[in-house]
Amino acid sequence: MTPPSMTKVDFLGQILQYKKEWTKKDDKLPDFSYADHPAAYTLRARSGDQTRYIQSALDHISQSGGGVLALETGTYLLITSLMIANGTTLRGAGVGKIILTRKGLESDFLKLGSTIRKQKRHTSVKLTDGYVPTGTNTVRVSDANGLAVGMHLMPYEPPVFASEIGIENLSMIIKPKCSGIPLSDTRCRGFNNHIDIEKFASRTTVTCVVMNRDGVTDRGAGYALDIDIGGSQVLIHNCTTRGAKNAKSYGVATKTLAAGPNACIGYTAMDPIESIQPHQRWAHGFLNEGSNGRGIAVQESW
């Protein structure tokens, strides 16, 4: 099967044009068949604090190689943060059916990835290929000693950066609410900033998330960020911000030195004051397309 063409974006005046450009270096479409994998464990809602109940299951899945923890319909009270490690997804049964709730927010609601995980030592060897095609099954190395049939090899693996972490189909509520929350098919309300994608995060997709700003924004500037991007290869897809009459925010914004490429596709903003923009200095590689909002700003960020 011939893989679909990659695209190249050219800006000609105000017109956005796409050109097919599949490389001639034997690149292949990567295998994403692991996506949306079935649940490794399923939990039912209990009474009282369920932080340890959920965290223990997340830790077990992570230590077993990763997978999905599914929550059945119900309300889950959390006292402290949940930490979702690399390769692990927390999945609900649908927006409004799964509710994670906190009585206060002295710490983050959810933390994605850990910086204290003990690192494993791996065999490393220098590649002699000048270019490694996407999806290739063959590479040349300077010395094959230490390598054996059946080993999982990769050209390069970042050390402890967050990767392949998921949150799906659930709702999060803070009581009491603050003035102004943080994924796939998720509805959020009662928070200030919503989703913060940090500097070393990459290949991250936020899709079909609805963020509700049901309180008054009591500042004349320095508004909260619905989604801010500090990493690279981030896709914001079909997300929505809904706001009360006096709500103000930045819908999607890049942070300082965000390397890109990052893309915002089909974003809808309903706040009275709202913008989509490369917000802080020296961010570059930001594509916005098919979005509806009060304004799109380009400052000193490109």
Short mmCIF file of C-alpha atoms in Angstrom, two decimals:
data_model
loop_
_atom_site.label_atom_id
_atom_site.label_comp_id
_atom_site.label_asym_id
_atom_site.label_seq_id
_atom_site.Cartn_x
_atom_site.Cartn_y
_atom_site.Cartn_z
CA MET A 1 0.00 0.00 0.00
CA THR A 2 1.34 3.41 -0.93
CA PRO A 3 1.52 5.66 2.16
CA PRO A 4 -0.39 8.95 2.08
CA SER A 5 1.58 11.98 0.96
CA MET A 6 3.18 14.19 3.55
CA THR A 7 2.35 17.87 3.23
CA LYS A 8 4.35 21.02 2.81
CA VAL A 9 2.84 24.34 3.80
CA ASP A 10 3.59 27.51 1.82
CA PHE A 11 2.35 30.98 2.70
CA LEU A 12 1.57 33.02 -0.43
CA GLY A 13 0.09 36.31 0.66
CA GLN A 14 -2.94 35.38 2.75
CA ILE A 15 -3.47 31.99 1.10
CA LEU A 16 -2.52 28.73 2.79
CA GLN A 17 -1.54 26.12 0.20
CA TYR A 18 -0.62 22.47 0.63
CA LYS A 19 1.80 20.56 -1.59
CA LYS A 20 2.32 16.80 -1.57
CA GLU A 21 5.85 15.91 -0.61
CA TRP A 22 6.53 12.29 0.38
CA THR A 23 10.26 11.93 0.85
CA LYS A 24 12.38 9.88 -1.51
CA LYS A 25 14.52 8.45 1.30
CA ASP A 26 12.43 5.31 1.85
CA ASP A 27 10.37 6.74 4.73
CA LYS A 28 7.39 4.60 5.73
CA LEU A 29 4.20 5.48 7.57
CA PRO A 30 4.76 4.57 11.28
CA ASP A 31 2.62 1.88 12.92
CA PHE A 32 0.06 3.48 15.22
CA SER A 33 -1.90 0.26 15.79
CA TYR A 34 -1.17 0.41 19.53
CA ALA A 35 -3.29 3.56 19.84
CA ASP A 36 -6.59 3.25 21.73
CA HIS A 37 -5.46 -0.05 23.22
CA PRO A 38 -7.87 -1.94 25.55
CA ALA A 39 -7.81 -1.45 29.31
CA ALA A 40 -5.29 -3.41 31.39
CA TYR A 41 -7.35 -2.81 34.56
CA THR A 42 -10.81 -1.44 35.37
CA LEU A 43 -11.79 0.24 38.67
CA ARG A 44 -15.20 0.97 40.20
CA ALA A 45 -16.00 4.12 42.19
CA ARG A 46 -15.82 3.82 45.99
CA SER A 47 -16.73 6.12 48.85
CA GLY A 48 -14.20 8.47 50.42
CA ASP A 49 -10.72 9.36 49.20
CA GLN A 50 -9.76 7.25 46.21
CA THR A 51 -6.36 8.75 45.47
CA ARG A 52 -4.31 5.74 46.66
CA TYR A 53 -6.79 3.32 45.05
CA ILE A 54 -6.29 4.86 41.60
CA GLN A 55 -2.58 5.68 42.01
CA SER A 56 -1.70 2.09 42.98
CA ALA A 57 -3.34 0.81 39.80
CA LEU A 58 -1.58 3.43 37.66
CA ASP A 59 1.79 2.51 39.21
CA HIS A 60 1.23 -1.21 38.66
CA ILE A 61 0.37 -0.65 34.99
CA SER A 62 3.42 1.56 34.48
CA GLN A 63 5.77 -0.94 36.14
CA SER A 64 4.31 -3.73 34.00
CA GLY A 65 5.20 -1.94 30.77
CA GLY A 66 2.32 0.54 30.37
CA GLY A 67 -1.29 0.41 29.27
CA VAL A 68 -4.75 1.79 30.08
CA LEU A 69 -6.50 2.14 33.45
CA ALA A 70 -10.27 2.43 32.85
CA LEU A 71 -12.63 4.01 35.39
CA GLU A 72 -16.25 2.89 35.49
CA THR A 73 -19.07 5.44 35.69
CA GLY A 74 -19.11 7.38 38.96
CA THR A 75 -17.52 10.14 41.04
CA TYR A 76 -13.97 9.71 42.34
CA LEU A 77 -12.83 11.96 45.21
CA LEU A 78 -9.13 12.85 45.21
CA ILE A 79 -7.25 14.42 48.14
CA THR A 80 -3.86 14.79 46.45
CA SER A 81 -2.47 14.70 42.91
CA LEU A 82 -2.49 11.66 40.64
CA MET A 83 0.76 10.95 38.75
CA ILE A 84 0.39 9.29 35.34
CA ALA A 85 3.71 7.78 34.24
CA ASN A 86 5.07 7.30 30.73
CA GLY A 87 3.19 4.80 28.60
CA THR A 88 0.10 4.96 30.81
CA THR A 89 -3.41 6.25 30.04
CA LEU A 90 -6.21 7.12 32.49
CA ARG A 91 -9.52 6.56 30.68
CA GLY A 92 -13.07 7.42 31.70
CA ALA A 93 -16.41 6.13 30.40
CA GLY A 94 -17.44 9.47 28.89
CA VAL A 95 -17.78 13.16 29.68
CA GLY A 96 -20.20 13.60 32.58
CA LYS A 97 -20.10 9.88 33.42
CA ILE A 98 -16.69 9.95 35.06
CA ILE A 99 -15.98 12.82 37.46
CA LEU A 100 -12.71 13.37 39.29
CA THR A 101 -13.39 15.89 42.05
CA ARG A 102 -11.27 17.78 44.59
CA LYS A 103 -12.36 19.81 47.61
CA GLY A 104 -9.42 22.15 47.06
CA LEU A 105 -6.44 22.53 44.76
CA GLU A 106 -3.29 23.02 46.84
CA SER A 107 -1.42 20.89 44.29
CA ASP A 108 -1.82 19.93 40.63
CA PHE A 109 -4.90 17.88 39.77
CA LEU A 110 -3.00 15.48 37.51
CA LYS A 111 0.73 15.19 36.86
CA LEU A 112 1.94 13.68 33.59
CA GLY A 113 5.33 11.96 33.71
CA SER A 114 7.87 11.66 36.51
CA THR A 115 11.35 13.16 36.80
CA ILE A 116 12.44 10.88 39.68
CA ARG A 117 12.06 7.53 37.97
CA LYS A 118 15.22 5.38 38.23
CA GLN A 119 16.89 5.11 34.85
CA LYS A 120 17.85 1.78 33.31
CA ARG A 121 21.20 1.36 31.62
CA HIS A 122 20.95 0.30 27.99
CA THR A 123 23.45 -0.89 25.45
CA SER A 124 24.30 1.99 23.13
CA VAL A 125 26.18 1.86 19.86
CA LYS A 126 27.01 4.47 17.24
CA LEU A 127 24.96 4.47 14.04
CA THR A 128 26.91 4.80 10.82
CA ASP A 129 23.91 5.64 8.63
CA GLY A 130 23.73 9.28 7.66
CA TYR A 131 19.93 9.11 7.57
CA VAL A 132 17.50 6.69 9.26
CA PRO A 133 14.18 6.54 7.33
CA THR A 134 10.92 6.58 9.26
CA GLY A 135 9.63 3.03 9.75
CA THR A 136 12.81 1.30 8.56
CA ASN A 137 13.71 -2.19 9.78
CA THR A 138 17.44 -1.91 9.06
CA VAL A 139 20.22 0.31 10.39
CA ARG A 140 24.01 0.09 10.18
CA VAL A 141 26.08 0.29 13.36
CA SER A 142 29.79 0.63 14.07
CA ASP A 143 29.90 -2.42 16.37
CA ALA A 144 27.20 -5.07 16.89
CA ASN A 145 28.71 -6.46 20.11
CA GLY A 146 26.13 -6.42 22.89
CA LEU A 147 23.23 -6.60 20.44
CA ALA A 148 21.18 -9.76 19.97
CA VAL A 149 18.20 -11.02 17.97
CA GLY A 150 14.94 -9.99 19.61
CA MET A 151 16.23 -6.78 21.19
CA HIS A 152 14.13 -3.66 20.81
CA LEU A 153 16.27 -1.00 19.15
CA MET A 154 15.70 2.67 18.50
CA PRO A 155 17.93 5.36 16.98
CA TYR A 156 17.46 7.70 19.96
CA GLU A 157 15.36 7.85 23.10
CA PRO A 158 15.05 11.04 25.19
CA PRO A 159 15.90 10.39 28.87
CA VAL A 160 12.96 11.20 31.16
CA PHE A 161 10.77 13.35 28.94
CA ALA A 162 7.03 12.78 29.20
CA SER A 163 5.75 10.62 26.35
CA GLU A 164 2.73 8.53 25.33
CA ILE A 165 0.58 9.53 28.31
CA GLY A 166 -3.19 9.75 27.96
CA ILE A 167 -6.28 11.12 29.71
CA GLU A 168 -9.61 10.25 28.10
CA ASN A 169 -13.38 10.56 28.55
CA LEU A 170 -13.80 12.07 32.01
CA SER A 171 -14.74 15.29 33.84
CA MET A 172 -12.86 17.19 36.55
CA ILE A 173 -14.43 19.58 39.08
CA ILE A 174 -12.94 21.63 41.95
CA LYS A 175 -15.10 22.70 44.90
CA PRO A 176 -15.06 25.56 45.66
CA LYS A 177 -14.24 26.80 42.17
CA CYS A 178 -11.54 29.35 41.42
CA SER A 179 -12.04 32.27 39.01
CA GLY A 180 -11.46 31.00 35.80
CA ILE A 181 -8.93 23.96 34.21
CA PRO A 182 -6.51 20.81 32.78
CA LEU A 183 -7.37 16.15 27.30
CA SER A 184 -9.43 13.71 24.78
CA ASP A 185 -13.22 14.08 25.03
CA THR A 186 -12.95 15.88 28.36
CA ARG A 187 -15.06 18.65 29.92
CA CYS A 188 -13.46 20.90 32.56
CA ARG A 189 -14.76 23.69 34.80
CA GLY A 190 -13.83 25.55 37.98
CA PHE A 191 -10.11 25.93 37.19
CA ASN A 192 -7.89 28.88 36.24
CA ASN A 193 -5.31 27.76 33.68
CA HIS A 194 -6.47 24.61 31.93
CA ILE A 195 -3.83 22.59 30.06
CA ASP A 196 -0.10 23.24 30.42
CA ILE A 197 2.15 21.41 27.93
CA GLU A 198 5.70 21.74 29.22
CA LYS A 199 9.03 22.38 27.48
CA PHE A 200 10.18 18.78 26.97
CA ALA A 201 6.80 17.30 26.03
CA SER A 202 6.48 16.17 22.41
CA ARG A 203 4.12 14.26 20.09
CA THR A 204 1.17 15.25 22.26
CA THR A 205 -2.44 15.50 21.06
CA VAL A 206 -5.23 17.33 22.91
CA THR A 207 -8.53 16.62 21.15
CA CYS A 208 -12.25 17.30 21.74
CA VAL A 209 -11.75 19.06 25.10
CA VAL A 210 -14.36 21.59 26.28
CA MET A 211 -13.22 24.19 28.86
CA ASN A 212 -15.84 26.21 30.74
CA ARG A 213 -14.92 29.60 32.25
CA ASP A 214 -18.01 30.14 34.36
CA GLY A 215 -16.56 32.90 36.55
CA VAL A 216 -15.64 36.57 36.14
CA THR A 217 -12.06 37.43 35.10
CA ASP A 218 -11.08 40.18 37.54
CA ARG A 219 -7.87 41.31 35.80
CA GLY A 220 -7.37 43.87 33.07
CA ALA A 221 -4.37 42.04 31.58
CA GLY A 222 -2.32 38.87 32.01
CA TYR A 223 -5.29 36.63 31.40
CA ALA A 224 -5.24 32.92 32.15
CA LEU A 225 -4.28 30.42 29.45
CA ASP A 226 -6.74 27.77 28.35
CA ILE A 227 -4.02 25.77 26.57
CA ASP A 228 -0.37 26.81 26.60
CA ILE A 229 2.33 25.08 24.58
CA GLY A 230 5.98 24.89 25.58
CA GLY A 231 6.91 21.68 23.76
CA SER A 232 7.01 20.55 20.15
CA GLN A 233 4.94 18.43 17.76
CA VAL A 234 1.80 19.32 19.72
CA LEU A 235 -1.63 19.11 18.05
CA ILE A 236 -4.62 20.98 19.51
CA HIS A 237 -7.64 19.55 17.69
CA ASN A 238 -11.34 20.51 17.84
CA CYS A 239 -11.19 22.03 21.34
CA THR A 240 -13.59 24.66 22.69
CA THR A 241 -13.54 27.41 25.34
CA ARG A 242 -16.90 28.60 26.66
CA GLY A 243 -17.04 31.72 28.78
CA ALA A 244 -19.38 33.66 31.03
CA LYS A 245 -20.26 37.27 30.14
CA ASN A 246 -17.16 38.70 31.87
CA ALA A 247 -14.70 35.87 31.18
CA LYS A 248 -11.37 36.58 29.45
CA SER A 249 -8.53 34.26 28.46
CA TYR A 250 -5.96 33.22 25.89
CA GLY A 251 -7.39 30.23 24.04
CA VAL A 252 -4.20 28.67 22.68
CA ALA A 253 -0.77 30.26 23.15
CA THR A 254 2.86 29.22 22.79
CA LYS A 255 5.32 29.88 25.62
CA THR A 256 8.85 31.29 25.51
CA LEU A 257 11.19 29.46 23.10
CA ALA A 258 8.58 26.86 22.10
CA ALA A 259 10.46 25.11 19.32
CA GLY A 260 7.56 23.85 17.22
CA PRO A 261 6.24 22.63 14.97
CA ASN A 262 2.92 22.99 16.79
CA ALA A 263 -0.58 23.15 15.30
CA CYS A 264 -4.01 24.34 16.38
CA ILE A 265 -6.82 23.00 14.18
CA GLY A 266 -10.53 23.77 14.52
CA TYR A 267 -10.44 25.65 17.84
CA THR A 268 -13.64 27.43 18.90
CA ALA A 269 -13.54 30.26 21.46
CA MET A 270 -16.74 31.68 22.94
CA ASP A 271 -15.28 34.05 25.58
CA PRO A 272 -16.12 37.76 25.14
CA ILE A 273 -12.35 38.44 25.11
CA GLU A 274 -10.26 35.62 23.66
CA SER A 275 -7.26 35.18 21.36
CA ILE A 276 -5.14 32.49 19.73
CA GLN A 277 -1.50 33.42 19.34
CA PRO A 278 2.21 32.68 19.65
CA HIS A 279 2.20 34.55 22.95
CA GLN A 280 5.69 34.69 24.45
CA ARG A 281 9.01 35.62 22.87
CA TRP A 282 10.91 33.63 20.28
CA ALA A 283 8.46 30.78 19.85
CA HIS A 284 8.23 29.63 16.24
CA GLY A 285 6.61 27.04 14.00
CA PHE A 286 2.96 27.60 14.98
CA LEU A 287 0.11 26.72 12.56
CA ASN A 288 -3.46 27.83 13.24
CA GLU A 289 -6.20 26.72 10.84
CA GLY A 290 -9.98 26.47 10.83
CA SER A 291 -10.36 28.19 14.21
CA ASN A 292 -13.11 30.57 15.33
CA GLY A 293 -12.47 33.19 18.00
CA ARG A 294 -12.37 36.88 18.83
CA GLY A 295 -8.88 37.36 17.46
CA ILE A 296 -5.64 35.84 16.24
CA ALA A 297 -2.55 37.80 17.30
CA VAL A 298 1.00 37.58 15.97
CA GLN A 299 3.49 39.40 18.19
CA GLU A 300 7.28 39.15 18.67
CA SER A 301 7.01 35.39 18.79
CA TRP A 302 7.96 34.21 15.32
#
